[in-house]
């Protein structure tokens, strides 16, 4: 990897979130030649590992299992991955985590950032992560924030689709065609053995979004897509 590559950041509250919600984008941008960095704030060891708890695994065993799953998935998708292990249910960002993410942004200079929805009444860790990421982006833009790296510009932030979008006030503003990389996403999903019940669910979501992408003017060859909501406005000399 070289610093000349454009970098995409995916900030994931739990170790599997990036796979279900942005696995297609990760694989697609990796194939386009981008460097993709996935930052997992927790392993999802308490709230998203029910199967492992029922099997009698210890907390440390569960963390190790979820990390191994996520590393394997990231490798399939073509992403680098870093874990922070700040706990989940609840996920509570610390000042140390805040500085670590700011320095990540300063050093690697994201072309754009993908993270969770702004609302999720089923999982407080997700919107907490989003607001945390937005604050870190602001700090990474501040001349006075201490860092050996220069400030960043204004990378767009896209929110990936939550599990129950209708309840999360999620507004689809972009469809990303992931047809060409969907098999990689499916392989990555199947790495997440602790949440096997979600494999087919997110396959169905991708098919549904693919159909909607075609309905909204996309090429008829689109079969699978991911949905995103944008935080900041686009800027240009033309609207389309």
Short mmCIF file of C-alpha atoms in Angstrom, two decimals:
data_model
loop_
_atom_site.label_atom_id
_atom_site.label_comp_id
_atom_site.label_asym_id
_atom_site.label_seq_id
_atom_site.Cartn_x
_atom_site.Cartn_y
_atom_site.Cartn_z
CA UNK A 1 0.00 0.00 0.00
CA UNK A 2 1.18 3.53 -0.75
CA UNK A 3 0.11 6.87 0.62
CA UNK A 4 -0.67 7.93 -2.97
CA UNK A 5 -3.73 5.71 -2.91
CA UNK A 6 -7.06 7.28 -2.06
CA UNK A 7 -8.37 5.90 1.22
CA UNK A 8 -11.92 4.99 2.20
CA UNK A 9 -12.88 4.64 5.87
CA UNK A 10 -15.60 2.37 7.22
CA UNK A 11 -16.35 2.91 10.90
CA UNK A 12 -18.15 -0.07 12.43
CA UNK A 13 -19.61 -0.12 15.95
CA UNK A 14 -19.38 -3.92 16.10
CA UNK A 15 -17.20 -6.44 14.32
CA UNK A 16 -19.85 -7.59 11.81
CA UNK A 17 -21.60 -4.31 10.97
CA UNK A 18 -19.24 -3.42 8.14
CA UNK A 19 -19.90 -6.74 6.42
CA UNK A 20 -23.72 -6.64 6.35
CA UNK A 21 -24.03 -2.98 5.51
CA UNK A 22 -20.98 -1.97 3.47
CA UNK A 23 -19.32 -5.19 2.32
CA UNK A 24 -20.19 -4.47 -1.29
CA UNK A 25 -18.79 -0.94 -1.17
CA UNK A 26 -15.59 -2.22 0.43
CA UNK A 27 -15.01 -4.89 -2.21
CA UNK A 28 -15.96 -2.53 -5.03
CA UNK A 29 -13.62 0.26 -3.97
CA UNK A 30 -10.81 -2.18 -3.27
CA UNK A 31 -11.13 -3.40 -6.85
CA UNK A 32 -11.07 0.22 -8.04
CA UNK A 33 -7.65 0.56 -6.44
CA UNK A 34 -8.60 2.34 -3.22
CA UNK A 35 -7.19 1.55 0.17
CA UNK A 36 -10.05 0.63 2.49
CA UNK A 37 -9.60 0.88 6.26
CA UNK A 38 -12.23 -0.68 8.51
CA UNK A 39 -12.20 0.53 12.11
CA UNK A 40 -14.18 -1.72 14.50
CA UNK A 41 -14.88 0.02 17.78
CA UNK A 42 -15.94 -3.22 19.48
CA UNK A 43 -16.25 -6.93 18.80
CA UNK A 44 -20.00 -6.99 19.36
CA UNK A 45 -19.24 -9.45 22.13
CA UNK A 46 -22.19 -8.70 24.39
CA UNK A 47 -25.09 -7.63 22.23
CA UNK A 48 -24.49 -9.38 18.91
CA UNK A 49 -23.07 -12.74 19.93
CA UNK A 50 -26.06 -14.49 21.49
CA UNK A 51 -25.26 -17.80 19.77
CA UNK A 52 -21.83 -17.93 21.41
CA UNK A 53 -23.16 -17.06 24.87
CA UNK A 54 -25.70 -19.87 24.55
CA UNK A 55 -22.83 -22.24 23.74
CA UNK A 56 -21.22 -21.33 27.07
CA UNK A 57 -18.26 -19.39 25.69
CA UNK A 58 -16.39 -16.95 27.91
CA UNK A 59 -16.15 -13.24 27.17
CA UNK A 60 -12.56 -13.55 25.95
CA UNK A 61 -13.42 -16.57 23.79
CA UNK A 62 -16.26 -14.62 22.22
CA UNK A 63 -14.04 -11.63 21.50
CA UNK A 64 -11.45 -13.87 19.90
CA UNK A 65 -14.08 -15.60 17.77
CA UNK A 66 -15.64 -12.36 16.56
CA UNK A 67 -12.23 -10.86 15.78
CA UNK A 68 -11.22 -13.93 13.76
CA UNK A 69 -14.50 -13.77 11.80
CA UNK A 70 -14.07 -10.09 11.03
CA UNK A 71 -10.43 -10.46 9.99
CA UNK A 72 -11.34 -13.23 7.57
CA UNK A 73 -14.22 -11.19 6.13
CA UNK A 74 -12.04 -8.09 5.72
CA UNK A 75 -9.41 -10.15 3.90
CA UNK A 76 -12.03 -11.45 1.46
CA UNK A 77 -13.31 -7.93 0.81
CA UNK A 78 -9.82 -6.47 0.43
CA UNK A 79 -9.82 -4.22 3.50
CA UNK A 80 -7.36 -3.42 6.26
CA UNK A 81 -8.95 -3.72 9.69
CA UNK A 82 -8.19 -2.30 13.12
CA UNK A 83 -9.95 -3.16 16.40
CA UNK A 84 -10.31 -0.87 19.40
CA UNK A 85 -12.14 -3.11 21.91
CA UNK A 86 -13.98 -0.33 23.77
CA UNK A 87 -16.89 -2.61 24.68
CA UNK A 88 -20.47 -2.76 23.49
CA UNK A 89 -23.93 -2.73 25.03
CA UNK A 90 -23.10 -0.08 25.89
CA UNK A 91 -20.39 1.22 23.56
CA UNK A 92 -18.88 4.23 25.31
CA UNK A 93 -16.24 6.18 23.35
CA UNK A 94 -13.32 7.46 25.41
CA UNK A 95 -11.02 10.44 24.92
CA UNK A 96 -8.29 7.97 23.96
CA UNK A 97 -10.50 6.47 21.28
CA UNK A 98 -11.44 9.92 20.05
CA UNK A 99 -7.80 10.87 19.59
CA UNK A 100 -7.03 7.57 17.89
CA UNK A 101 -9.78 8.11 15.30
CA UNK A 102 -8.78 11.73 14.73
CA UNK A 103 -5.20 10.64 14.11
CA UNK A 104 -6.45 7.92 11.74
CA UNK A 105 -8.29 10.57 9.74
CA UNK A 106 -5.33 12.96 9.81
CA UNK A 107 -2.80 10.32 8.76
CA UNK A 108 -4.81 8.45 6.12
CA UNK A 109 -6.97 11.33 4.82
CA UNK A 110 -10.27 9.71 3.83
CA UNK A 111 -11.77 10.26 0.39
CA UNK A 112 -15.08 9.50 2.09
CA UNK A 113 -16.36 7.86 5.27
CA UNK A 114 -19.04 5.20 5.72
CA UNK A 115 -20.75 4.66 9.06
CA UNK A 116 -24.09 3.99 10.77
CA UNK A 117 -27.47 5.73 10.60
CA UNK A 118 -28.26 8.71 12.82
CA UNK A 119 -31.14 6.88 14.48
CA UNK A 120 -31.65 3.30 15.62
CA UNK A 121 -34.14 2.60 18.42
CA UNK A 122 -33.02 -1.04 18.45
CA UNK A 123 -29.30 -0.45 18.99
CA UNK A 124 -27.99 2.65 20.77
CA UNK A 125 -24.39 1.76 19.89
CA UNK A 126 -25.01 2.55 16.21
CA UNK A 127 -26.13 6.22 16.39
CA UNK A 128 -23.66 6.76 19.23
CA UNK A 129 -20.92 5.67 16.83
CA UNK A 130 -22.21 7.95 14.08
CA UNK A 131 -22.24 11.05 16.25
CA UNK A 132 -18.81 10.14 17.56
CA UNK A 133 -17.44 9.77 14.00
CA UNK A 134 -18.90 13.12 12.95
CA UNK A 135 -17.25 14.81 15.92
CA UNK A 136 -13.91 13.17 15.11
CA UNK A 137 -14.19 14.45 11.54
CA UNK A 138 -14.72 17.97 12.88
CA UNK A 139 -11.69 17.69 15.17
CA UNK A 140 -9.56 16.37 12.32
CA UNK A 141 -10.38 19.59 10.43
CA UNK A 142 -9.31 21.86 13.30
CA UNK A 143 -5.93 23.58 12.95
CA UNK A 144 -5.57 23.73 16.72
CA UNK A 145 -6.04 20.02 17.37
CA UNK A 146 -2.64 18.50 18.25
CA UNK A 147 -1.27 16.14 15.62
CA UNK A 148 1.88 15.53 13.63
CA UNK A 149 -0.34 15.25 10.54
CA UNK A 150 -2.02 18.14 8.66
CA UNK A 151 -5.73 18.85 8.88
CA UNK A 152 -8.13 17.06 6.55
CA UNK A 153 -10.54 18.69 4.12
CA UNK A 154 -14.26 17.87 4.07
CA UNK A 155 -14.65 14.18 3.19
CA UNK A 156 -18.27 13.20 2.48
CA UNK A 157 -19.95 10.97 5.04
CA UNK A 158 -22.38 8.30 3.89
CA UNK A 159 -24.61 6.36 6.27
CA UNK A 160 -25.17 2.72 5.47
CA UNK A 161 -28.53 1.05 5.81
CA UNK A 162 -29.61 -0.03 9.31
CA UNK A 163 -31.28 -3.35 10.01
CA UNK A 164 -34.78 -1.87 10.17
CA UNK A 165 -34.57 1.33 8.10
CA UNK A 166 -38.27 2.17 8.41
CA UNK A 167 -37.82 2.64 12.17
CA UNK A 168 -34.59 4.62 11.87
CA UNK A 169 -35.73 7.53 9.68
CA UNK A 170 -33.25 6.30 7.08
CA UNK A 171 -33.61 8.15 3.77
CA UNK A 172 -32.08 6.46 0.75
CA UNK A 173 -30.18 9.06 -1.25
CA UNK A 174 -27.80 6.80 -3.16
CA UNK A 175 -27.82 3.27 -4.52
CA UNK A 176 -24.45 1.63 -5.07
CA UNK A 177 -24.37 -1.13 -7.68
CA UNK A 178 -22.53 -4.05 -6.06
CA UNK A 179 -23.59 -6.73 -8.56
CA UNK A 180 -20.03 -7.37 -9.71
CA UNK A 181 -18.76 -7.98 -6.16
CA UNK A 182 -21.80 -9.46 -4.47
CA UNK A 183 -20.33 -12.98 -4.33
CA UNK A 184 -17.42 -11.57 -2.34
CA UNK A 185 -19.86 -9.90 0.03
CA UNK A 186 -21.74 -13.17 0.44
CA UNK A 187 -18.48 -15.01 1.20
CA UNK A 188 -17.61 -12.34 3.77
CA UNK A 189 -21.06 -12.61 5.35
CA UNK A 190 -20.62 -16.35 5.69
CA UNK A 191 -17.50 -15.71 7.78
CA UNK A 192 -19.77 -14.27 10.46
CA UNK A 193 -20.77 -17.64 11.87
CA UNK A 194 -22.03 -16.18 15.14
CA UNK A 195 -24.80 -14.43 13.19
CA UNK A 196 -25.65 -16.99 10.54
CA UNK A 197 -29.32 -15.96 10.68
CA UNK A 198 -28.41 -12.72 8.89
CA UNK A 199 -26.78 -14.24 5.78
CA UNK A 200 -29.98 -14.66 3.80
CA UNK A 201 -31.56 -11.55 5.28
CA UNK A 202 -28.86 -9.29 3.85
CA UNK A 203 -28.80 -11.22 0.58
CA UNK A 204 -32.49 -10.39 0.24
CA UNK A 205 -31.84 -6.74 1.12
CA UNK A 206 -29.21 -6.51 -1.62
CA UNK A 207 -31.62 -7.96 -4.19
CA UNK A 208 -34.39 -5.57 -3.13
CA UNK A 209 -32.10 -2.56 -3.36
CA UNK A 210 -30.88 -3.77 -6.74
CA UNK A 211 -34.43 -3.80 -8.06
CA UNK A 212 -35.05 -0.33 -6.64
CA UNK A 213 -31.82 0.95 -8.19
CA UNK A 214 -33.06 -0.10 -11.63
CA UNK A 215 -36.43 1.53 -10.92
CA UNK A 216 -34.60 4.77 -10.10
CA UNK A 217 -32.77 4.94 -13.41
CA UNK A 218 -29.97 2.43 -12.92
CA UNK A 219 -28.83 0.05 -15.62
CA UNK A 220 -31.06 -2.98 -16.06
CA UNK A 221 -28.06 -5.23 -15.39
CA UNK A 222 -28.07 -4.25 -11.71
CA UNK A 223 -29.03 -7.22 -9.53
CA UNK A 224 -27.57 -6.30 -6.14
CA UNK A 225 -27.14 -2.88 -4.54
CA UNK A 226 -26.47 -1.16 -1.22
CA UNK A 227 -28.36 1.90 0.00
CA UNK A 228 -26.78 4.99 1.53
CA UNK A 229 -27.84 8.30 3.04
CA UNK A 230 -25.61 11.34 2.76
CA UNK A 231 -24.86 13.74 5.63
CA UNK A 232 -23.30 16.71 3.81
CA UNK A 233 -24.41 18.28 0.49
CA UNK A 234 -22.77 17.64 -2.85
CA UNK A 235 -20.85 20.53 -4.41
CA UNK A 236 -20.39 21.11 -8.12
CA UNK A 237 -21.25 23.16 -11.17
CA UNK A 238 -24.04 20.80 -12.24
CA UNK A 239 -26.83 19.05 -10.38
CA UNK A 240 -26.66 15.93 -12.55
#
